[in-house]
Amino acid sequence: MVTAVATLAIAAVTLLGPLEHSLRNAEKVTLSKELNAGTVRAFAALPLDLVESDVVARTELRRRVTALQRRTGASVYVLAAPVAGSTAVHSLLPAIDDGDTFGDVIQAYRTRRTVRSFGQLDGTEVAREAIPFTARDHRRYVLAVRKPIGEIPGAVHAVSRAFLYAALAGLALSLILGIPLSARLVRRLRRLRETALKLTDAVAGVEVPVDRVHDEVGDLSRALATMQDRLGSQEQARREFVSTASHELRTPLASLEGMLELLRDDLKDDHPDLQDARALVERAHAQARRLGRLAADLLDLSRIDAHVQLRSEPVELSELSRAVLAEFELGTERNALVSTLRDADTAVWALGDPSAVAQILRILLDNAVRVGPPGSEIAVTLGREPAIALSVSDQGPGVPEDEREVIFERFHRGSNTAGQAGFGLGLAIGRELAQRMGGELVLEDRIGPGATFTLRLPAAPAPEQDPLAVA
Ligand SMILES: Nc1ncnc2c1ncn2[C@@H]1O[C@H](COP(=O)(O)OP(=O)(O)OP(=O)(O)O)[C@@H](O)[C@H]1O
Ligand SMILES: [Mg+2]
């Protein structure tokens, strides 16, 4: 509204002044054109010195004056030179109008030049022209013409009235359109603000208003709905994670507590059953180890969720695999498994975080050792083409088709691990670590007994010095 009115006001100020000025000038120019040299010559040719005494001369002058008045629509005077030293002018014809001071006529006499100006006559604005000329009698006279320009202020007034009406119409229109529009906009924004405030308290259960209008506020509302959706699913995942994690913690803790109670009861006896007590301690120890592993896995997941930065440096996979396999020697021997490292004669350089790569290999070997039947082989194979790859194959039961992807989800365990300890976190941690290093961890699509998991990583150029860094 303010803009509309201000625009019209500025336009009025910048237009009306110059308009009036140019209209006046146009009027002046028109008058000058009407009073051409021929007009003045016609007056100069008259016997002006006889006007006072000769009726014929006077009639002739009156005829010319009247003709000129008709042609120009102006008042016309023929004035004789003022008496020396005086400013009073004497009109030959017609009688001088009292309101006219004839300042321009005096100036024209003095300067001997035509004087064009504006003046007021009886409250009417006039364009004045005073043209000096010398008549047949060698005396000087002035032809004075006064043309009313009353229609110019009228025209300017009409234009300014048009501006005023336009301003009022613009104001009314902007009020009629603007008030409902801005009220609607404010209502929509207020609704969004209230929703955003509610969302800060609780994500679930808050209804984000559906805004189908295709404008910025509509976009904002849809973005808020998407944000609520995402926050909702994140919140859901967090709740599920916390409840599953606490359930997983409670089970071994309860069994640990039960075992310790049994042990305490056993030891109250003066002659405790030592064999039973040893077995209980052994089982309690296993549960404590299980809890320790779960705590470590949860810590890994929280680091992944917190986006703790992984290193990105050349990692030599042959040496790293050798070192990690050595850690599993005891486990493989106990299960009568044979572990082999294939295609590791030359160095294989990948880009990644050494400790994360080692952790993924441990996760894969841990699974393979669990499922591998006694006497079977666990093979770690290094690949260079088409990408840098590290595969762990076993001869266990393999993974059923419908579980191929879910086994990579947090707390998801497959059907073929019944009876085996575990939380279903290993592969989830492994896949997220691999992705954070710009690689992937997949279950190979392979027919035959056993399963092959492959870690693929970006290749790295071999550094000049072998760092032999093993996590
Ligand atoms: N080599 C394998 N052969 C057959 N199935 C496997 C193999 N590795 C993993 N799985 C299946 O994938 C599931 C998920 O494995 P993951 O390592 O994530 O969890 P887990 O071994 O059960 O427990 P955790 O590793 O947390 O101790 C396992 O429960 C198992 O069913
Ligand atoms: Mg595992």
mmCIF file of N, CA and C in Angstrom, residues 348-400:
data_model
loop_
_atom_site.group_PDB
_atom_site.id
_atom_site.type_symbol
_atom_site.label_atom_id
_atom_site.label_comp_id
_atom_site.label_asym_id
_atom_site.label_seq_id
_atom_site.Cartn_x
_atom_site.Cartn_y
_atom_site.Cartn_z
ATOM 1 N N VAL A 348 48.979 -55.487 -1.559
ATOM 2 C CA VAL A 348 47.719 -54.963 -2.120
ATOM 3 C C VAL A 348 47.372 -53.704 -1.320
ATOM 4 N N TRP A 349 47.355 -52.579 -2.031
ATOM 5 C CA TRP A 349 47.138 -51.319 -1.318
ATOM 6 C C TRP A 349 45.708 -50.807 -1.517
ATOM 7 N N ALA A 350 45.064 -50.566 -0.395
ATOM 8 C CA ALA A 350 43.706 -49.987 -0.457
ATOM 9 C C ALA A 350 43.714 -48.692 0.347
ATOM 10 N N LEU A 351 42.705 -47.856 0.072
ATOM 11 C CA LEU A 351 42.605 -46.599 0.809
ATOM 12 C C LEU A 351 41.566 -46.771 1.911
ATOM 13 N N GLY A 352 41.985 -46.554 3.159
ATOM 14 C CA GLY A 352 41.009 -46.723 4.246
ATOM 15 C C GLY A 352 41.644 -46.475 5.597
ATOM 16 N N ASP A 353 40.893 -46.888 6.626
ATOM 17 C CA ASP A 353 41.380 -46.734 7.993
ATOM 18 C C ASP A 353 41.889 -48.111 8.431
ATOM 19 N N PRO A 354 43.194 -48.259 8.742
ATOM 20 C CA PRO A 354 43.744 -49.594 9.038
ATOM 21 C C PRO A 354 42.974 -50.329 10.131
ATOM 22 N N SER A 355 42.626 -49.612 11.223
ATOM 23 C CA SER A 355 41.964 -50.347 12.309
ATOM 24 C C SER A 355 40.542 -50.736 11.919
ATOM 25 N N ALA A 356 39.875 -49.920 11.094
ATOM 26 C CA ALA A 356 38.513 -50.284 10.655
ATOM 27 C C ALA A 356 38.577 -51.492 9.727
ATOM 28 N N VAL A 357 39.579 -51.531 8.829
ATOM 29 C CA VAL A 357 39.709 -52.681 7.909
ATOM 30 C C VAL A 357 39.959 -53.955 8.723
ATOM 31 N N ALA A 358 40.848 -53.838 9.723
ATOM 32 C CA ALA A 358 41.144 -55.003 10.567
ATOM 33 C C ALA A 358 39.896 -55.444 11.319
ATOM 34 N N GLN A 359 39.109 -54.480 11.792
ATOM 35 C CA GLN A 359 37.899 -54.828 12.538
ATOM 36 C C GLN A 359 36.894 -55.570 11.649
ATOM 37 N N ILE A 360 36.758 -55.124 10.397
ATOM 38 C CA ILE A 360 35.821 -55.798 9.480
ATOM 39 C C ILE A 360 36.282 -57.240 9.252
ATOM 40 N N LEU A 361 37.604 -57.406 9.046
ATOM 41 C CA LEU A 361 38.128 -58.764 8.824
ATOM 42 C C LEU A 361 37.877 -59.646 10.050
ATOM 43 N N ARG A 362 38.031 -59.079 11.239
ATOM 44 C CA ARG A 362 37.780 -59.840 12.479
ATOM 45 C C ARG A 362 36.312 -60.260 12.539
ATOM 46 N N ILE A 363 35.407 -59.340 12.180
ATOM 47 C CA ILE A 363 33.956 -59.642 12.210
ATOM 48 C C ILE A 363 33.664 -60.816 11.274
ATOM 49 N N LEU A 364 34.256 -60.776 10.058
ATOM 50 C CA LEU A 364 33.989 -61.828 9.063
ATOM 51 C C LEU A 364 34.590 -63.161 9.517
ATOM 52 N N LEU A 365 35.832 -63.106 10.061
ATOM 53 C CA LEU A 365 36.477 -64.350 10.507
ATOM 54 C C LEU A 365 35.738 -64.941 11.704
ATOM 55 N N ASP A 366 35.272 -64.057 12.602
ATOM 56 C CA ASP A 366 34.543 -64.511 13.780
ATOM 57 C C ASP A 366 33.304 -65.303 13.356
ATOM 58 N N ASN A 367 32.572 -64.782 12.370
ATOM 59 C CA ASN A 367 31.385 -65.480 11.867
ATOM 60 C C ASN A 367 31.771 -66.806 11.214
ATOM 61 N N ALA A 368 32.820 -66.732 10.366
ATOM 62 C CA ALA A 368 33.226 -67.939 9.632
ATOM 63 C C ALA A 368 33.664 -69.040 10.596
ATOM 64 N N VAL A 369 34.400 -68.653 11.641
ATOM 65 C CA VAL A 369 34.874 -69.655 12.618
ATOM 66 C C VAL A 369 33.676 -70.286 13.314
ATOM 67 N N ARG A 370 32.641 -69.479 13.560
ATOM 68 C CA ARG A 370 31.460 -69.999 14.258
ATOM 69 C C ARG A 370 30.693 -71.021 13.421
ATOM 70 N N VAL A 371 30.602 -70.740 12.100
ATOM 71 C CA VAL A 371 29.744 -71.599 11.271
ATOM 72 C C VAL A 371 30.495 -72.732 10.552
ATOM 73 N N GLY A 372 31.832 -72.589 10.460
ATOM 74 C CA GLY A 372 32.605 -73.585 9.713
ATOM 75 C C GLY A 372 32.573 -74.957 10.396
ATOM 76 N N PRO A 373 32.198 -76.030 9.643
ATOM 77 C CA PRO A 373 32.199 -77.375 10.273
ATOM 78 C C PRO A 373 33.637 -77.842 10.524
ATOM 79 N N PRO A 374 33.844 -78.658 11.545
ATOM 80 C CA PRO A 374 35.217 -79.095 11.848
ATOM 81 C C PRO A 374 35.877 -79.696 10.613
ATOM 82 N N GLY A 375 37.159 -79.364 10.455
ATOM 83 C CA GLY A 375 37.932 -79.898 9.332
ATOM 84 C C GLY A 375 37.774 -79.084 8.066
ATOM 85 N N SER A 376 36.870 -78.120 8.070
ATOM 86 C CA SER A 376 36.680 -77.342 6.829
ATOM 87 C C SER A 376 37.677 -76.197 6.745
ATOM 88 N N GLU A 377 37.637 -75.513 5.610
ATOM 89 C CA GLU A 377 38.628 -74.465 5.366
ATOM 90 C C GLU A 377 37.982 -73.077 5.407
ATOM 91 N N ILE A 378 38.731 -72.130 5.953
ATOM 92 C CA ILE A 378 38.306 -70.728 5.887
ATOM 93 C C ILE A 378 39.367 -70.027 5.046
ATOM 94 N N ALA A 379 38.929 -69.419 3.950
ATOM 95 C CA ALA A 379 39.915 -68.800 3.053
ATOM 96 C C ALA A 379 39.742 -67.288 3.021
ATOM 97 N N VAL A 380 40.880 -66.626 3.197
ATOM 98 C CA VAL A 380 40.888 -65.161 3.027
ATOM 99 C C VAL A 380 41.580 -64.908 1.689
ATOM 100 N N THR A 381 40.866 -64.298 0.742
ATOM 101 C CA THR A 381 41.416 -64.094 -0.599
ATOM 102 C C THR A 381 41.507 -62.605 -0.909
ATOM 103 N N LEU A 382 42.653 -62.200 -1.468
ATOM 104 C CA LEU A 382 42.811 -60.797 -1.833
ATOM 105 C C LEU A 382 42.589 -60.642 -3.334
ATOM 106 N N GLY A 383 41.840 -59.643 -3.725
ATOM 107 C CA GLY A 383 41.601 -59.414 -5.154
ATOM 108 C C GLY A 383 42.091 -58.023 -5.527
ATOM 109 N N ARG A 384 42.551 -57.910 -6.764
ATOM 110 C CA ARG A 384 43.054 -56.597 -7.232
ATOM 111 C C ARG A 384 42.210 -56.060 -8.388
ATOM 112 N N GLU A 385 41.634 -56.953 -9.151
ATOM 113 C CA GLU A 385 40.858 -56.558 -10.333
ATOM 114 C C GLU A 385 39.423 -57.054 -10.191
ATOM 115 N N PRO A 386 38.401 -56.369 -10.573
ATOM 116 C CA PRO A 386 38.435 -54.972 -11.056
ATOM 117 C C PRO A 386 38.608 -53.967 -9.917
ATOM 118 N N ALA A 387 38.362 -54.410 -8.651
ATOM 119 C CA ALA A 387 38.560 -53.474 -7.536
ATOM 120 C C ALA A 387 39.357 -54.176 -6.451
ATOM 121 N N ILE A 388 39.872 -53.383 -5.528
ATOM 122 C CA ILE A 388 40.597 -53.980 -4.409
ATOM 123 C C ILE A 388 39.575 -54.665 -3.510
ATOM 124 N N ALA A 389 39.775 -55.982 -3.277
ATOM 125 C CA ALA A 389 38.780 -56.736 -2.512
ATOM 126 C C ALA A 389 39.448 -57.667 -1.522
ATOM 127 N N LEU A 390 38.741 -57.900 -0.427
ATOM 128 C CA LEU A 390 39.216 -58.835 0.596
ATOM 129 C C LEU A 390 38.017 -59.727 0.923
ATOM 130 N N SER A 391 38.142 -61.055 0.564
ATOM 131 C CA SER A 391 36.990 -61.947 0.753
ATOM 132 C C SER A 391 37.286 -62.984 1.816
ATOM 133 N N VAL A 392 36.243 -63.337 2.570
ATOM 134 C CA VAL A 392 36.369 -64.419 3.558
ATOM 135 C C VAL A 392 35.322 -65.475 3.189
ATOM 136 N N SER A 393 35.784 -66.691 2.845
ATOM 137 C CA SER A 393 34.851 -67.775 2.479
ATOM 138 C C SER A 393 34.927 -68.878 3.513
ATOM 139 N N ASP A 394 33.800 -69.509 3.751
ATOM 140 C CA ASP A 394 33.779 -70.662 4.662
ATOM 141 C C ASP A 394 32.971 -71.781 4.012
ATOM 142 N N GLN A 395 32.938 -72.906 4.673
ATOM 143 C CA GLN A 395 32.178 -74.029 4.118
ATOM 144 C C GLN A 395 31.012 -74.380 5.035
ATOM 145 N N GLY A 396 30.478 -73.356 5.667
ATOM 146 C CA GLY A 396 29.359 -73.538 6.598
ATOM 147 C C GLY A 396 28.038 -73.685 5.857
ATOM 148 N N PRO A 397 26.935 -73.439 6.546
ATOM 149 C CA PRO A 397 25.603 -73.648 5.943
ATOM 150 C C PRO A 397 25.207 -72.592 4.903
ATOM 151 N N GLY A 398 25.968 -71.498 4.845
ATOM 152 C CA GLY A 398 25.593 -70.424 3.905
ATOM 153 C C GLY A 398 24.437 -69.594 4.454
ATOM 154 N N VAL A 399 24.016 -68.610 3.677
ATOM 155 C CA VAL A 399 22.937 -67.713 4.138
ATOM 156 C C VAL A 399 21.712 -67.933 3.253
ATOM 157 N N PRO A 400 20.556 -68.247 3.865
ATOM 158 C CA PRO A 400 19.343 -68.426 3.043
ATOM 159 C C PRO A 400 19.044 -67.166 2.223
#
